[in-house]
Short mmCIF file of C-alpha atoms in Angstrom, two decimals:
data_model
loop_
_atom_site.label_atom_id
_atom_site.label_comp_id
_atom_site.label_asym_id
_atom_site.label_seq_id
_atom_site.Cartn_x
_atom_site.Cartn_y
_atom_site.Cartn_z
CA MET A 7 198.51 34.17 11.77
CA LEU A 8 199.77 35.31 9.08
CA GLY A 9 204.00 35.00 9.42
CA THR A 10 204.45 33.29 12.41
CA LYS A 11 207.57 32.17 13.08
CA ASN A 12 208.02 28.56 13.86
CA THR A 13 209.07 27.94 17.44
CA ASN A 14 210.16 23.90 16.52
CA LYS A 15 212.96 22.34 15.17
CA LYS A 16 209.77 20.55 12.50
CA THR A 17 206.70 21.21 12.56
CA ALA A 18 203.06 21.46 10.43
CA MET A 19 201.98 24.03 8.73
CA GLY A 20 200.16 25.65 11.53
CA GLY A 21 201.43 28.53 12.12
CA VAL A 22 203.26 29.62 8.79
CA GLY A 23 201.99 31.91 6.67
CA ILE A 24 201.34 30.95 2.57
CA ALA A 25 203.33 33.07 0.48
CA LEU A 26 202.86 33.70 -2.87
CA LEU A 27 206.21 35.05 -5.03
CA LEU A 28 203.72 36.24 -7.94
CA CYS A 29 200.25 34.85 -7.99
CA ILE A 30 197.32 32.99 -7.50
CA LEU A 31 194.47 34.14 -9.42
CA MET A 32 194.03 35.83 -12.24
CA ALA A 33 190.54 37.47 -12.93
CA LEU A 34 190.39 39.44 -16.48
CA SER A 35 188.81 42.73 -17.11
CA PRO A 36 185.66 42.31 -19.61
CA LEU A 37 186.67 43.39 -22.70
CA THR A 38 183.33 44.23 -24.51
CA GLY A 39 180.49 46.47 -23.15
CA LEU A 40 176.87 45.11 -22.62
CA VAL A 41 174.49 45.57 -25.31
CA GLN A 42 171.51 47.58 -23.78
CA ASN A 43 167.44 45.96 -24.53
CA ASP A 44 164.21 47.30 -23.02
CA THR A 45 162.87 44.34 -23.30
CA GLN A 46 161.17 42.05 -20.10
CA THR A 47 163.79 40.96 -19.11
CA ASP A 48 164.32 37.52 -15.90
CA ASN A 49 167.64 37.93 -13.94
CA VAL A 50 169.14 34.70 -13.47
CA ASP A 51 171.67 33.46 -10.55
CA TYR A 52 173.19 29.94 -10.68
CA VAL A 53 174.16 28.15 -7.78
CA ASP A 54 175.32 24.52 -7.54
CA ALA A 55 173.95 22.43 -4.58
CA ILE A 56 176.74 20.21 -3.92
CA ASP A 57 175.89 17.01 -0.85
CA ALA A 58 179.43 17.34 1.50
CA ASP A 59 179.55 13.55 2.11
CA ASP A 60 179.71 12.34 -1.57
CA TYR A 61 182.03 15.42 -2.98
CA ASP A 62 185.43 14.57 -3.80
CA TYR A 63 186.88 17.56 -3.34
CA PHE A 64 190.14 17.14 -5.59
CA ALA A 65 188.42 15.37 -8.41
CA LEU A 66 187.61 17.64 -11.73
CA PRO A 67 184.73 17.70 -14.03
CA ASP A 68 184.06 15.19 -16.28
CA VAL A 69 182.72 17.32 -18.87
CA TYR A 70 182.27 21.10 -18.92
CA GLU A 71 177.94 21.45 -18.72
CA PRO A 72 176.92 24.81 -20.00
CA VAL A 73 173.83 26.37 -18.36
CA GLN A 74 170.95 24.38 -19.46
CA TYR A 75 167.34 26.99 -20.31
CA GLU A 76 163.79 25.95 -20.01
CA HIS A 77 163.31 27.06 -23.85
CA ASP A 78 164.38 24.91 -26.49
CA GLU A 79 167.10 26.32 -27.83
CA THR A 80 165.92 26.22 -31.33
CA SER A 81 163.28 28.68 -30.36
CA GLU A 82 166.00 31.11 -29.78
CA ILE A 83 166.36 34.70 -31.56
CA GLU A 84 170.20 34.62 -31.99
CA GLY A 85 169.59 38.01 -33.62
CA MET A 86 168.76 39.14 -30.29
CA ARG A 87 172.20 37.67 -28.62
CA SER A 88 174.30 39.81 -26.35
CA MET A 89 177.42 39.33 -24.18
CA ASN A 90 175.15 38.46 -21.36
CA GLN A 91 171.82 37.78 -23.10
CA LYS A 92 169.40 35.38 -24.71
CA ALA A 93 166.43 35.71 -26.22
CA PHE A 94 163.42 33.08 -26.81
CA ARG A 95 160.50 32.72 -28.79
CA THR A 96 157.82 31.47 -26.42
CA GLU A 97 154.53 29.47 -28.13
CA ASP A 98 152.21 32.33 -27.26
CA GLY A 99 154.79 34.92 -29.42
CA LYS A 100 156.13 36.76 -26.78
CA THR A 101 159.54 36.89 -26.31
CA SER A 102 161.67 36.22 -23.03
CA LEU A 103 164.91 37.25 -22.67
CA ILE A 104 167.03 36.21 -19.92
CA THR A 105 170.14 38.31 -18.91
CA ALA A 106 172.93 36.31 -16.72
CA SER A 107 175.59 38.21 -14.19
CA GLU A 108 177.71 36.02 -16.57
CA PRO A 109 178.77 36.23 -20.46
CA LEU A 110 177.02 34.01 -22.02
CA HIS A 111 178.57 34.40 -25.55
CA TYR A 112 181.82 35.67 -27.01
CA LEU A 113 182.31 38.34 -29.96
CA ASP A 114 183.77 35.97 -33.10
CA ARG A 115 185.82 36.77 -35.82
CA ASP A 116 182.57 37.73 -38.11
CA GLY A 117 180.82 39.84 -35.41
CA SER A 118 178.76 37.27 -34.21
CA TRP A 119 177.96 36.13 -30.90
CA ASP A 120 178.84 32.64 -30.29
CA GLU A 121 177.97 30.31 -27.58
CA ILE A 122 180.71 30.28 -24.78
CA ASP A 123 182.28 26.68 -24.09
CA LEU A 124 184.82 26.58 -21.81
CA SER A 125 186.33 22.75 -22.46
CA VAL A 126 189.83 22.52 -22.66
CA LYS A 127 190.24 20.97 -25.88
CA ALA A 128 193.63 19.22 -27.00
CA THR A 129 196.27 20.79 -29.64
CA VAL A 130 198.89 19.64 -31.16
CA SER A 131 201.22 21.78 -28.64
CA GLY A 132 198.90 21.46 -25.19
CA TRP A 133 195.53 22.48 -24.69
CA GLU A 134 193.32 25.95 -25.64
CA VAL A 135 190.01 27.49 -24.36
CA SER A 136 189.24 29.35 -27.30
CA GLU A 137 185.42 29.71 -27.59
CA ASN A 138 185.29 32.28 -25.06
CA ASN A 139 185.43 36.22 -24.38
CA TYR A 140 189.79 35.61 -24.13
CA GLN A 141 191.85 33.18 -25.10
CA THR A 142 193.31 30.65 -22.72
CA TYR A 143 196.44 28.33 -24.23
CA PHE A 144 197.74 25.30 -21.91
CA PRO A 145 201.50 24.10 -22.43
CA ALA A 146 202.29 20.03 -22.56
CA GLU A 147 204.62 21.00 -20.01
CA ALA A 148 203.45 23.44 -17.05
CA ALA A 149 206.88 24.98 -16.68
CA ASP A 150 206.60 26.69 -20.08
CA GLY A 151 203.74 28.99 -18.55
CA VAL A 152 200.40 29.24 -19.58
CA ALA A 153 199.37 31.76 -21.91
CA VAL A 154 196.13 34.06 -21.49
CA THR A 155 195.12 36.61 -24.80
CA VAL A 156 193.04 39.46 -23.15
CA HIS A 157 193.23 41.77 -26.48
CA PRO A 158 193.69 40.71 -30.04
CA ASN A 159 196.28 43.41 -30.13
CA VAL A 160 197.95 42.56 -27.31
CA ASP A 161 200.85 40.49 -26.25
CA PRO A 162 199.65 37.60 -24.15
CA ILE A 163 200.15 37.49 -20.28
CA ILE A 164 202.06 34.20 -19.66
CA THR A 165 201.44 32.75 -16.40
CA GLY A 166 202.81 30.06 -14.19
CA ILE A 167 206.40 29.57 -15.78
CA ALA A 168 208.03 27.51 -13.68
CA PRO A 169 205.97 26.66 -11.07
CA MET A 170 207.69 25.60 -7.75
CA VAL A 171 207.22 24.59 -3.91
CA MET A 172 209.12 27.18 -1.76
CA THR A 173 209.83 28.18 1.64
CA ILE A 174 210.79 31.51 3.02
CA ASP A 175 212.24 33.00 6.38
CA GLU A 176 211.14 35.47 8.88
CA SER A 177 212.81 38.03 7.27
CA GLY A 178 210.94 37.34 3.85
CA GLY A 179 213.65 36.71 1.87
CA ASN A 180 216.23 33.17 1.47
CA PRO A 181 213.81 31.13 -0.63
CA MET A 182 213.79 27.61 -1.05
CA PRO A 183 212.34 25.02 -2.60
CA PHE A 184 210.65 22.47 -0.44
CA ARG A 185 212.52 19.12 -0.10
CA THR A 186 210.23 16.97 -1.62
CA THR A 187 209.81 13.79 -4.55
CA PRO A 188 209.20 14.49 -8.11
CA SER A 189 205.36 13.51 -9.18
CA HIS A 190 204.79 10.49 -11.65
CA GLU A 191 201.30 11.70 -12.10
CA GLY A 192 200.29 13.21 -15.73
CA VAL A 193 198.74 16.05 -16.63
CA SER A 194 194.95 15.99 -16.26
CA VAL A 195 191.90 17.43 -17.70
CA GLY A 196 188.11 17.91 -17.42
CA GLY A 197 185.93 20.01 -18.34
CA ASN A 198 186.65 23.55 -17.92
CA MET A 199 189.62 22.36 -15.54
CA ILE A 200 193.42 21.23 -16.11
CA ARG A 201 195.62 20.20 -13.22
CA TYR A 202 200.09 19.77 -13.79
CA PRO A 203 201.12 17.38 -10.79
CA ILE A 204 205.04 19.77 -9.57
CA ALA A 205 205.75 17.25 -6.85
CA GLU A 206 204.55 14.72 -4.93
CA GLY A 207 201.26 15.57 -2.99
CA PHE A 208 201.34 19.07 -4.65
CA ASP A 209 199.27 20.20 -8.19
CA LEU A 210 198.57 23.24 -9.84
CA ASP A 211 194.60 23.68 -11.09
CA TYR A 212 193.64 26.38 -13.46
CA THR A 213 190.18 26.48 -13.86
CA VAL A 214 188.95 28.58 -17.13
CA GLU A 215 185.59 30.71 -16.24
CA THR A 216 183.95 33.35 -18.56
CA ASN A 217 185.73 36.07 -16.45
CA GLN A 218 188.77 34.80 -15.01
CA VAL A 219 191.66 32.22 -14.68
CA LYS A 220 191.53 30.55 -11.37
CA GLN A 221 195.47 29.01 -10.49
CA ASN A 222 195.33 27.17 -7.28
CA LEU A 223 197.94 25.24 -5.44
CA ILE A 224 196.61 21.87 -4.05
CA ILE A 225 198.56 20.98 -1.10
CA ARG A 226 197.23 17.11 0.05
CA GLU A 227 198.78 16.95 3.12
CA ARG A 228 200.29 19.27 5.68
CA PRO A 229 204.47 19.54 4.86
CA VAL A 230 206.74 20.11 7.82
CA LEU A 231 209.46 22.14 7.79
CA ASP A 232 212.51 23.05 9.51
CA GLU A 233 212.21 25.62 12.36
CA ASN A 234 213.27 28.86 10.24
CA VAL A 235 210.45 28.77 7.91
CA ALA A 236 208.05 31.66 8.43
CA TRP A 237 206.04 31.25 5.04
CA PHE A 238 205.59 28.39 2.80
CA GLY A 239 203.58 28.52 -1.07
CA LEU A 240 204.21 28.66 -4.47
CA ALA A 241 206.61 30.24 -6.54
CA GLU A 242 206.63 31.24 -10.39
CA GLN A 243 207.21 33.81 -13.00
CA MET A 244 205.02 35.95 -14.74
CA ARG A 245 205.82 37.83 -18.68
CA LEU A 246 204.05 40.71 -19.08
CA PRO A 247 202.69 42.44 -22.39
CA VAL A 248 205.12 45.24 -24.18
CA GLY A 249 204.37 48.12 -22.67
CA HIS A 250 202.11 46.77 -19.67
CA ALA A 251 203.54 46.29 -16.05
CA LEU A 252 202.19 45.46 -12.87
CA TYR A 253 201.10 48.02 -10.15
CA LEU A 254 200.09 48.12 -6.60
CA GLY A 255 197.63 50.87 -6.29
CA ASP A 256 198.80 53.39 -8.53
CA ASP A 257 202.45 52.15 -7.70
CA ILE A 258 204.26 50.75 -10.63
CA LEU A 259 206.41 47.54 -9.29
CA ARG A 260 209.93 47.14 -10.00
CA GLU A 261 213.19 45.33 -8.48
CA ASP A 262 212.66 46.03 -4.40
CA LEU A 263 210.81 43.46 -3.38
CA VAL A 264 207.40 43.91 -3.00
CA GLN A 265 205.15 41.76 0.60
CA THR A 266 201.58 42.40 -0.18
CA GLN A 267 198.21 41.17 0.55
CA GLU A 268 196.34 43.48 -1.77
CA GLU A 269 195.08 42.94 -5.00
CA LEU A 270 197.91 43.55 -7.94
CA THR A 271 197.01 45.08 -11.52
CA ILE A 272 198.70 44.63 -15.04
CA ARG A 273 198.05 48.00 -17.02
CA ASN A 274 199.26 49.45 -19.86
CA ILE A 275 202.01 52.24 -18.77
CA GLU A 276 201.00 54.89 -21.02
CA THR A 277 197.08 55.18 -20.67
CA GLY A 278 196.99 53.17 -17.62
CA GLU A 279 194.54 51.20 -18.50
CA ILE A 280 193.66 47.48 -16.85
CA ILE A 281 193.62 44.95 -18.64
CA ALA A 282 194.14 42.43 -15.76
CA VAL A 283 193.56 41.58 -11.92
CA LEU A 284 195.79 39.18 -9.96
CA PRO A 285 192.73 39.21 -6.81
CA VAL A 286 193.64 38.96 -2.79
CA PRO A 287 194.94 35.62 -2.94
CA VAL A 288 192.90 33.36 -0.69
CA VAL A 289 193.33 30.06 1.21
CA MET A 290 191.00 27.03 2.21
CA GLU A 291 191.18 24.50 4.17
CA MET A 292 189.06 20.96 4.44
CA GLU A 293 189.30 21.42 8.06
CA SER A 294 188.17 25.31 8.25
CA THR A 295 184.77 26.91 6.89
CA ASP A 296 186.68 30.22 6.95
CA PRO A 297 188.72 30.88 4.12
CA TYR A 298 191.89 33.44 4.79
CA HIS A 299 194.65 35.71 2.75
CA ALA A 300 197.74 34.72 1.69
CA THR A 301 200.44 37.40 0.92
CA TYR A 302 202.35 38.31 -2.28
CA PHE A 303 206.11 38.48 -2.54
CA VAL A 304 207.02 40.47 -6.08
CA GLN A 305 210.02 41.55 -7.37
CA VAL A 306 210.22 42.54 -10.87
CA PHE A 307 212.69 42.52 -13.37
CA GLY A 308 213.08 44.63 -16.97
#
């Protein structure tokens, strides 16, 4: 049960709530609409089958592998592309139109629809994923925060600044850094994922998808906590774009500490337009089949 007070002097994480002092997952709202097409379509869903016995839960992918189609790439009719659609000329001269639930293309600067590539690529200052419907920039050091540009005319959202494993007492206050040793591992990249070691046994993973950036705190072993600890989790800072604010429902969040298990949104203060969503945070444990909700503790300054 979340928030249950520990009764032993030292305890493992059982009975301790999972606290996130800002965010665990950011889902980006679509930036462009779909192009309608009356051609007959094939709706496709993509499912990955995993053999549990051979699966390394913490392994990063080797490379980013885009979806493969049964049609020859050279037969694609590029002029019929839209965000979620592809068209191919078949051998009998007909047109096969594929519609996917996830974006397949992004709108390039010249106004054409290009293939999305979610591979995390190295730059002079870190890494990036730029061939997507939004751009994500990763720093060389996790403390500098990840920049997510959701609109060309809006400043980037800087998330994950100064990440730190923390504990909180039963009152929801007195946040304290969890006592652990620094990690000597380096940053690792694989496919559409990047991993920052933030302490011994704790990693911060980011996964770039076509419509969201997932942030996961990886806890490799259950920590042993003091008796006064009721919450354990990740503390971080987020810098919002100018003219935007963080909302819980229709209420703008300010300096009062807010505790919630509901989603948060980043909105334009004047227009109310939502540019990003922080969904309900989820906890998954290897020995449990049922995920459960974590809790946000949020305080806004400026």
